[in-house]
Amino acid sequence: MAVKIRLKRFGKMRAPHYRIVVMDSRTKRDGRAIEEIGLYNPMEEPSFIKVESDRAQYWLSVGAQPTEQVAAILKITGDWQKFKGIDGQEGTLKVKQPKEAFVAPTKGSVILPEAVTPKKAAADEAPASEESTEATEAE
């Protein structure tokens, strides 16, 4: 039985989300997997990659062959270099920076416009319209 480490697609149309799985090479792309060893979301910036390193090392050691896409992911995480025993075992994985914590502004630091109520707005407009009619009558 030939075992492959490959991607199993999830998500909506035009919004793919993948699981990195170990499968028999004859099964369908989204078929039953032997084991799930990671996640991959290419739509985030930078791409979200999470691989269980110890399980990936185990499956590579017993002869599972990664597909081209999974091999590239394993090189990014450094698992492929660790398996082959070459330099670069720390990988080149980029991690999204955490968002800054929201800090509510203090009461005096923000200038807010005065709240205009409908009654106040109507009262302000009425004298202005009377003044303009009186000005036109005077001319």
Coordinates of C-alpha atoms in Angstrom, one line a residue:
M1 CA 0.0 0.0 0.0
A2 CA 1.4 3.4 -1.1
V3 CA 0.9 6.0 1.6
K4 CA 0.9 9.7 0.7
I5 CA 0.9 12.9 2.7
R6 CA -1.4 15.2 0.8
L7 CA -4.0 18.0 1.1
K8 CA -7.6 17.4 1.7
R9 CA -9.8 20.3 0.6
F10 CA -12.4 22.0 2.8
G11 CA -14.1 25.4 2.6
K12 CA -16.4 27.2 0.2
M13 CA -16.0 27.9 -3.4
R14 CA -13.1 30.4 -4.0
A15 CA -12.3 30.1 -0.2
P16 CA -10.2 27.0 0.1
H17 CA -9.0 25.6 3.4
Y18 CA -7.0 22.4 3.6
R19 CA -6.1 19.7 6.0
I20 CA -2.7 18.0 5.7
V21 CA -3.5 14.3 5.9
V22 CA -1.9 10.9 5.5
M23 CA -3.9 8.8 3.0
D24 CA -3.7 5.7 0.8
S25 CA -2.7 6.9 -2.6
R26 CA -5.7 5.2 -4.2
T27 CA -8.4 7.1 -2.2
K28 CA -10.3 10.1 -3.4
R29 CA -8.9 13.6 -2.7
D30 CA -11.5 14.3 0.0
G31 CA -11.9 10.6 1.0
R32 CA -11.2 8.8 4.3
A33 CA -7.8 9.7 5.7
I34 CA -5.5 7.5 7.9
E35 CA -4.5 10.5 10.0
E36 CA -4.7 14.3 10.0
I37 CA -1.4 15.9 10.8
G38 CA -1.9 19.6 10.0
L39 CA -3.8 22.6 8.6
Y40 CA -3.2 25.0 5.8
N41 CA -5.1 28.1 4.9
P42 CA -3.7 29.9 1.8
M43 CA -6.3 32.8 2.0
E44 CA -4.9 34.4 5.1
E45 CA -2.0 36.9 4.8
P46 CA 0.5 35.3 5.6
S47 CA -0.8 31.8 4.9
F48 CA -1.7 29.9 8.0
I49 CA 0.3 26.7 8.3
K50 CA 0.2 24.3 11.3
V51 CA 1.9 20.9 11.2
E52 CA 2.3 18.4 14.0
S53 CA 6.0 17.9 13.5
D54 CA 6.4 14.7 15.4
R55 CA 3.6 13.0 13.4
A56 CA 5.0 14.3 10.1
Q57 CA 8.5 12.9 11.1
Y58 CA 7.0 9.5 11.9
W59 CA 5.1 9.2 8.6
L60 CA 8.1 10.3 6.6
S61 CA 10.3 7.8 8.4
V62 CA 8.0 4.9 7.6
G63 CA 8.0 5.8 3.9
A64 CA 5.0 8.1 3.3
Q65 CA 5.6 10.3 0.2
P66 CA 4.6 13.9 0.3
T67 CA 3.0 15.5 -2.7
E68 CA 4.7 18.6 -4.2
Q69 CA 2.4 21.0 -2.4
V70 CA 2.9 19.2 1.0
A71 CA 6.7 19.0 0.4
A72 CA 6.8 22.8 -0.1
I73 CA 4.8 23.2 3.2
L74 CA 7.1 20.9 5.0
K75 CA 10.1 22.8 3.8
I76 CA 8.6 26.1 5.0
T77 CA 8.0 24.6 8.5
G78 CA 11.4 23.0 8.6
D79 CA 10.1 19.4 8.9
W80 CA 11.6 18.3 5.6
Q81 CA 15.1 19.6 6.5
K82 CA 14.8 17.9 9.9
F83 CA 13.9 14.6 8.2
K84 CA 16.7 14.8 5.7
G85 CA 19.2 16.1 8.4
I86 CA 20.2 19.2 6.5
D87 CA 20.6 22.9 7.5
G88 CA 17.5 25.1 7.9
Q89 CA 15.6 23.0 10.4
E90 CA 14.0 26.2 11.9
G91 CA 12.1 26.8 8.7
T92 CA 10.9 30.1 7.2
L93 CA 7.3 30.1 8.5
K94 CA 5.9 33.6 8.8
V95 CA 3.5 34.2 11.7
K96 CA 0.7 36.8 11.7
Q97 CA 1.3 39.7 14.1
P98 CA -1.2 39.8 16.9
K99 CA -3.6 42.7 16.9
E100 CA -3.0 45.6 19.1
A101 CA -5.2 45.6 22.2
F102 CA -8.1 48.1 22.1
V103 CA -7.8 50.9 24.5
A104 CA -10.9 53.0 25.0
P105 CA -10.2 56.7 24.8
T106 CA -10.5 58.8 27.9
K107 CA -13.4 61.1 28.4
G108 CA -11.6 64.4 27.6
S109 CA -9.4 63.1 24.8
V110 CA -12.0 62.9 22.1
I111 CA -14.1 65.8 20.8
L112 CA -17.6 64.6 20.0
P113 CA -20.1 66.7 18.1
E114 CA -23.1 67.9 20.0
A115 CA -26.0 65.5 19.8
V116 CA -28.8 67.1 17.7
T117 CA -32.3 66.0 18.6
P118 CA -35.1 66.3 16.1
K119 CA -37.0 68.7 18.3
K120 CA -33.9 70.9 18.7
A121 CA -33.1 70.8 15.0
A122 CA -36.7 71.9 14.1
A123 CA -36.6 74.7 16.7
D124 CA -33.3 75.9 15.2
E125 CA -34.6 75.9 11.7
A126 CA -37.8 77.7 12.4
P127 CA -36.3 81.1 13.5
A128 CA -33.9 81.0 10.6
S129 CA -36.7 80.7 8.1
E130 CA -38.7 83.5 9.8
E131 CA -35.7 85.8 9.6
S132 CA -35.2 85.1 5.9
T133 CA -38.9 85.9 5.2
E134 CA -38.7 89.1 7.2
A135 CA -35.6 90.1 5.3
T136 CA -37.3 89.6 1.9
E137 CA -40.4 91.6 3.0
A138 CA -38.2 94.5 4.2
E139 CA -36.6 94.8 0.8

